[in-house]
Amino acid sequence: MRVGLDIGGTKTAAVVVGRDGSVLHRLTLSTGYGAEAVIRTAVLAVVELARLAGADTRAFESIGIGIPGIVDVATGRVSHAVNLGLRDVDLAGELAGRLGTAVHVENDVNAAAMGAFHQMGQSGLHSLAYLNLGTGLAAGLVLEGRLWRGSRGTAGEIGHICLDQDGPLCACGQRGCLELVASGSGVARQWPTDDPRPVEALFRAVVAGEDGALEVWSRLARSVAAAVRVLVLTIDVERIVIGGGMTSLGEPLLAAVRGVLDAGAADSAFLSSLSLSERVAMVSGESGVTAAMGAALCGWPLQVTQPG
Ligand SMILES: [Zn+2]
């Protein structure tokens, strides 16, 4: 049995995964803020999973953690996890010391990509991009069953591809980044709301016919479609799975993105030949569980490469 945790800004999803990759037990806890609180939450989640599994925490073969921020996968150190209040923490060392089990730490989007690949792995899939539409926008890449992080861990950071040289300033210092329109924060910036799920508030406004809402919605759909094109034209993955907080809206978002891709294919024989619309899917179930499952798999990726 292996354990996977997805430590998010508000919730921590945790799963026990069996040898065949199936989820045996799962739970969700509120995540604390700051290093000690985050570590305490992770320990509590593993202890609780052990209780559900009727075992000691040391009976788990490994613990995988998916967490937002910059992760040094070799050492398990996490830095710049702003939403969690972590500046620089030896997360793997702290948890391994308290739980007596090896701990592997991975960036949350990469972990989710691994989980999505496994969820679709029965279809003989070789390559997949997980397009995370959360507060920001980034992609995780799985090629032949293994994560592709790039030479410096930057692979998939497509949220900072510049779409408009004269666009608004991004936190990264560039202008007009994709993330400024195709993300939860991007939607909230263009369609201010108190709703914690800005894309749902935007969609309600579109349905109600409110002034300007359709323009923001169309820009969102076009920008997510642009992210899909970038991923296919760069690495030609077989599947692009859209996940993250924005997918709580579900089908309307997927339909809007497919609509843009279909319209592009109708106007361009080249785009039509790429079958972009058919390659796009949405994560099944909760994103947090997918990411937690992926985190559990990250420690032993070779075992999930065989297509069934
Ligand atoms: Zn940027």
Coordinates of C-alpha atoms and ligand atoms in Angstrom, one line a residue:
M1 CA 0.0 0.0 0.0
R2 CA 1.2 3.5 -0.9
V3 CA -0.1 6.8 0.4
G4 CA -0.7 9.9 -1.7
L5 CA -1.5 13.4 -0.4
D6 CA -2.6 16.5 -2.4
I7 CA -1.9 19.5 -0.1
G8 CA -3.9 22.4 -1.5
G9 CA -4.4 25.9 -0.2
T10 CA -7.6 25.0 1.7
K11 CA -8.0 21.2 1.6
T12 CA -5.7 18.2 1.8
A13 CA -6.9 15.1 -0.1
A14 CA -5.3 11.8 1.0
V15 CA -5.6 8.3 -0.5
V16 CA -4.2 4.8 0.1
V17 CA -3.4 3.1 -3.2
G18 CA -3.1 -0.6 -3.7
R19 CA -0.5 -2.5 -5.8
D20 CA -2.8 -2.3 -8.9
G21 CA -3.2 1.5 -8.5
S22 CA -6.8 1.3 -7.1
V23 CA -7.8 3.7 -4.4
L24 CA -8.5 1.7 -1.2
H25 CA -9.2 4.5 1.3
R26 CA -9.6 8.3 1.0
L27 CA -10.2 11.3 3.2
T28 CA -10.1 15.1 3.1
L29 CA -8.9 17.5 5.8
S30 CA -8.6 21.2 6.0
T31 CA -5.0 22.4 5.4
G32 CA -3.4 24.6 8.0
Y33 CA -1.4 27.7 7.2
G34 CA 2.3 27.8 7.7
A35 CA 5.0 25.1 7.9
E36 CA 4.1 23.5 11.2
A37 CA 0.4 23.5 10.4
V38 CA 1.0 22.0 6.9
I39 CA 3.2 19.2 8.4
R40 CA 0.7 18.5 11.2
T41 CA -2.1 18.2 8.6
A42 CA 0.0 15.8 6.5
V43 CA 0.9 13.6 9.6
L44 CA -2.7 13.6 10.7
A45 CA -3.9 12.5 7.2
V46 CA -1.4 9.6 7.1
V47 CA -2.3 8.5 10.7
E48 CA -6.0 8.6 9.9
L49 CA -5.4 6.6 6.6
A50 CA -3.4 4.0 8.6
R51 CA -6.4 3.7 11.0
L52 CA -8.8 3.2 8.1
A53 CA -6.5 0.6 6.6
G54 CA -6.1 -1.2 10.0
A55 CA -2.3 -0.8 9.8
D56 CA 0.6 1.1 11.3
T57 CA 1.9 4.1 9.3
R58 CA 5.2 2.2 8.8
A59 CA 3.3 -0.5 6.9
F60 CA 2.9 2.0 4.0
E61 CA 5.7 1.4 1.4
S62 CA 5.9 5.1 0.5
I63 CA 4.2 8.4 0.9
G64 CA 3.9 10.8 -2.1
I65 CA 3.0 14.4 -1.6
G66 CA 1.7 16.8 -4.3
I67 CA 2.1 20.4 -3.3
P68 CA 1.9 23.8 -5.0
G69 CA 5.2 25.7 -5.1
I70 CA 8.7 25.1 -6.2
V71 CA 9.7 21.5 -5.4
D72 CA 13.2 20.0 -5.4
V73 CA 12.1 16.4 -6.1
A74 CA 15.6 15.0 -5.3
T75 CA 15.6 16.4 -1.7
G76 CA 11.9 16.9 -1.1
R77 CA 12.4 20.6 -0.2
V78 CA 9.5 23.0 -0.9
S79 CA 9.9 26.7 -1.4
H80 CA 7.6 29.6 -2.5
A81 CA 4.4 27.8 -1.6
V82 CA 2.8 31.2 -1.1
N83 CA -0.8 30.0 -0.5
L84 CA 0.4 27.6 2.2
G85 CA 2.7 30.1 3.9
L86 CA 5.8 27.9 3.2
R87 CA 9.0 29.7 2.3
D88 CA 11.6 26.9 2.4
V89 CA 10.8 23.6 4.2
D90 CA 12.4 20.2 4.1
L91 CA 9.0 18.6 3.8
A92 CA 10.2 15.1 2.9
G93 CA 12.7 15.1 5.8
E94 CA 10.2 16.4 8.4
L95 CA 7.5 13.9 7.4
A96 CA 9.8 10.9 7.0
G97 CA 11.2 11.6 10.5
R98 CA 7.7 11.7 12.1
L99 CA 6.1 8.8 10.1
G100 CA 9.0 6.4 9.6
T101 CA 8.3 6.0 5.9
A102 CA 10.1 7.2 2.7
V103 CA 8.5 10.4 1.4
H104 CA 8.5 11.7 -2.2
V105 CA 7.5 15.3 -2.9
E106 CA 6.2 16.5 -6.2
N107 CA 4.7 19.7 -7.6
D108 CA 0.9 19.4 -7.4
V109 CA 0.2 19.8 -11.1
N110 CA 2.8 17.1 -12.0
A111 CA 1.2 14.8 -9.4
A112 CA -2.2 15.4 -10.9
A113 CA -0.9 14.7 -14.4
M114 CA 0.4 11.3 -13.1
G115 CA -3.0 10.6 -11.5
A116 CA -4.9 11.6 -14.7
F117 CA -2.6 9.4 -16.8
H118 CA -3.3 6.4 -14.5
Q119 CA -7.1 7.1 -14.6
M120 CA -6.9 6.9 -18.4
G121 CA -4.1 4.3 -18.6
Q122 CA -6.4 1.4 -19.4
S123 CA -6.7 2.7 -23.0
G124 CA -3.1 2.1 -23.9
L125 CA -2.2 5.8 -23.6
H126 CA 1.4 6.8 -24.1
S127 CA 1.4 10.6 -23.6
L128 CA -0.8 13.1 -21.7
A129 CA -0.8 16.7 -20.7
Y130 CA -2.8 17.7 -17.6
L131 CA -3.9 21.3 -18.0
N132 CA -4.5 22.8 -14.6
L133 CA -6.9 25.7 -14.6
G134 CA -6.8 26.8 -11.0
T135 CA -5.8 30.1 -9.5
G136 CA -3.1 30.0 -12.2
L137 CA -2.5 28.0 -15.3
A138 CA 0.1 25.3 -15.8
A139 CA 0.4 21.9 -17.4
G140 CA 2.0 18.6 -16.2
L141 CA 3.4 16.3 -18.8
V142 CA 3.5 12.5 -18.8
L143 CA 5.4 10.8 -21.6
E144 CA 5.6 7.0 -21.8
G145 CA 4.3 6.8 -18.2
R146 CA 6.9 9.1 -16.7
L147 CA 6.7 12.8 -15.7
W148 CA 8.6 15.1 -18.0
R149 CA 9.8 18.0 -15.8
G150 CA 12.3 19.5 -18.3
S151 CA 15.9 20.4 -17.7
R152 CA 15.1 22.9 -15.0
G153 CA 11.7 21.9 -13.9
T154 CA 10.0 24.5 -16.1
A155 CA 8.3 22.2 -18.6
G156 CA 4.6 22.9 -18.8
E157 CA 4.7 26.4 -17.4
I158 CA 2.6 27.6 -20.3
G159 CA 0.6 30.1 -18.2
H160 CA 3.5 32.5 -18.9
I161 CA 3.4 32.3 -22.6
C162 CA 2.8 35.8 -23.9
L163 CA -0.4 36.2 -25.9
D164 CA -0.5 39.9 -26.1
Q165 CA 2.7 42.1 -25.9
D166 CA 0.6 45.1 -25.0
G167 CA -1.6 43.2 -22.5
P168 CA -1.8 43.7 -18.7
L169 CA 1.3 43.2 -16.5
C170 CA 1.7 39.7 -15.1
A171 CA 3.3 38.9 -11.7
C172 CA 6.1 37.3 -13.7
G173 CA 7.2 40.6 -15.1
Q174 CA 5.9 40.0 -18.7
R175 CA 2.8 41.4 -20.3
G176 CA -0.3 39.6 -21.6
C177 CA 0.5 36.1 -20.3
L178 CA -2.0 33.3 -21.0
E179 CA -2.6 33.0 -17.2
L180 CA -4.0 36.5 -17.1
V181 CA -7.1 35.4 -19.0
A182 CA -7.3 31.6 -18.7
S183 CA -7.3 31.0 -15.0
G184 CA -9.4 31.6 -11.9
S185 CA -7.4 34.7 -11.0
G186 CA -7.7 35.9 -14.6
V187 CA -11.5 35.5 -14.6
A188 CA -11.8 37.2 -11.2
R189 CA -9.7 40.1 -12.5
Q190 CA -12.0 40.6 -15.5
W191 CA -15.2 39.7 -13.7
P192 CA -14.9 40.8 -10.1
T193 CA -17.1 38.7 -7.7
D194 CA -17.3 37.6 -4.1
D195 CA -17.9 34.1 -5.3
P196 CA -15.0 31.8 -4.3
R197 CA -15.6 30.1 -7.7
P198 CA -15.3 33.1 -10.1
V199 CA -15.8 31.0 -13.3
E200 CA -19.1 29.8 -11.9
A201 CA -20.2 33.4 -11.2
L202 CA -19.1 34.3 -14.7
F203 CA -21.1 31.5 -16.3
R204 CA -24.2 32.4 -14.4
A205 CA -23.8 36.0 -15.7
V206 CA -23.5 34.7 -19.2
V207 CA -26.7 32.7 -18.9
A208 CA -28.4 35.7 -17.4
G209 CA -27.2 37.8 -20.3
E210 CA -25.4 40.4 -18.2
D211 CA -23.4 43.0 -20.1
G212 CA -19.8 42.1 -20.8
A213 CA -20.0 38.6 -19.4
L214 CA -20.1 36.8 -22.8
E215 CA -16.9 38.7 -23.8
V216 CA -15.0 37.5 -20.8
W217 CA -16.3 34.0 -21.2
S218 CA -15.4 33.9 -24.9
R219 CA -11.9 35.2 -24.1
L220 CA -11.5 32.4 -21.5
A221 CA -12.6 29.7 -23.9
R222 CA -10.3 31.0 -26.7
S223 CA -7.4 31.2 -24.3
V224 CA -7.9 27.7 -22.9
A225 CA -8.1 26.5 -26.6
A226 CA -4.9 28.3 -27.3
A227 CA -3.2 26.4 -24.4
V228 CA -4.5 23.1 -25.9
R229 CA -3.0 24.1 -29.3
V230 CA 0.3 25.0 -27.7
L231 CA 0.5 21.6 -25.9
V232 CA -0.3 19.7 -29.1
L233 CA 2.0 21.7 -31.4
T234 CA 4.9 21.5 -28.9
I235 CA 4.8 17.9 -27.7
D236 CA 1.9 16.3 -29.6
V237 CA 0.4 14.5 -26.6
E238 CA -2.4 12.1 -27.3
R239 CA -4.7 13.5 -24.5
I240 CA -5.1 16.8 -22.8
V241 CA -7.0 16.5 -19.6
I242 CA -8.3 19.7 -18.1
G243 CA -8.4 19.8 -14.3
G244 CA -8.1 22.2 -11.4
G245 CA -10.6 24.3 -9.5
M246 CA -12.2 25.8 -12.6
T247 CA -13.5 22.4 -13.7
S248 CA -16.1 22.6 -10.9
L249 CA -18.1 24.2 -13.6
G250 CA -18.0 21.0 -15.6
E251 CA -19.4 20.4 -19.0
P252 CA -20.1 24.0 -20.1
L253 CA -16.4 24.8 -19.9
L254 CA -15.4 21.8 -21.8
A255 CA -18.1 22.4 -24.4
A256 CA -17.0 26.1 -24.9
V257 CA -13.3 25.0 -25.4
R258 CA -14.3 22.3 -27.8
G259 CA -16.5 24.8 -29.6
V260 CA -13.5 27.1 -30.2
L261 CA -11.3 24.2 -31.4
D262 CA -14.0 22.9 -33.7
A263 CA -14.5 26.4 -35.2
G264 CA -10.7 26.6 -35.8
A265 CA -10.7 23.2 -37.5
A266 CA -13.6 24.3 -39.8
D267 CA -11.4 27.2 -41.0
S268 CA -8.1 25.4 -41.2
A269 CA -7.3 22.1 -42.8
F270 CA -4.1 22.0 -40.8
L271 CA -5.9 22.4 -37.4
S272 CA -8.6 20.0 -38.6
S273 CA -5.9 17.3 -39.2
L274 CA -4.7 17.6 -35.6
S275 CA -8.1 16.5 -34.2
L276 CA -7.7 18.9 -31.2
S277 CA -11.3 18.7 -30.0
E278 CA -11.2 14.9 -29.8
R279 CA -8.0 15.0 -27.7
V280 CA -9.5 17.2 -24.9
A281 CA -11.1 15.7 -21.9
M282 CA -12.0 16.8 -18.4
V283 CA -10.7 15.2 -15.2
S284 CA -13.2 12.6 -13.9
G285 CA -14.2 13.1 -10.3
E286 CA -12.5 15.5 -7.9
S287 CA -9.2 17.0 -9.0
G288 CA -7.8 16.6 -5.4
V289 CA -8.3 12.9 -5.5
T290 CA -6.7 12.6 -8.9
A291 CA -3.7 14.6 -7.6
A292 CA -3.4 12.6 -4.4
M293 CA -3.5 9.3 -6.4
G294 CA -0.9 10.7 -8.8
A295 CA 1.3 11.7 -5.8
A296 CA 1.1 8.1 -4.5
L297 CA 2.2 6.9 -8.0
C298 CA 5.0 9.4 -8.4
G299 CA 7.3 7.3 -6.2
W300 CA 7.1 4.3 -8.5
P301 CA 6.1 5.5 -12.0
L302 CA 7.4 2.4 -13.9
Q303 CA 4.7 0.2 -12.5
V304 CA 2.0 2.3 -14.2
T305 CA 3.4 2.4 -17.7
Q306 CA 1.9 -0.8 -19.0
P307 CA -1.2 -0.2 -21.1
G308 CA -3.9 -2.7 -20.1
Ligands
ZN1 ZN 3.4 35.8 -16.6

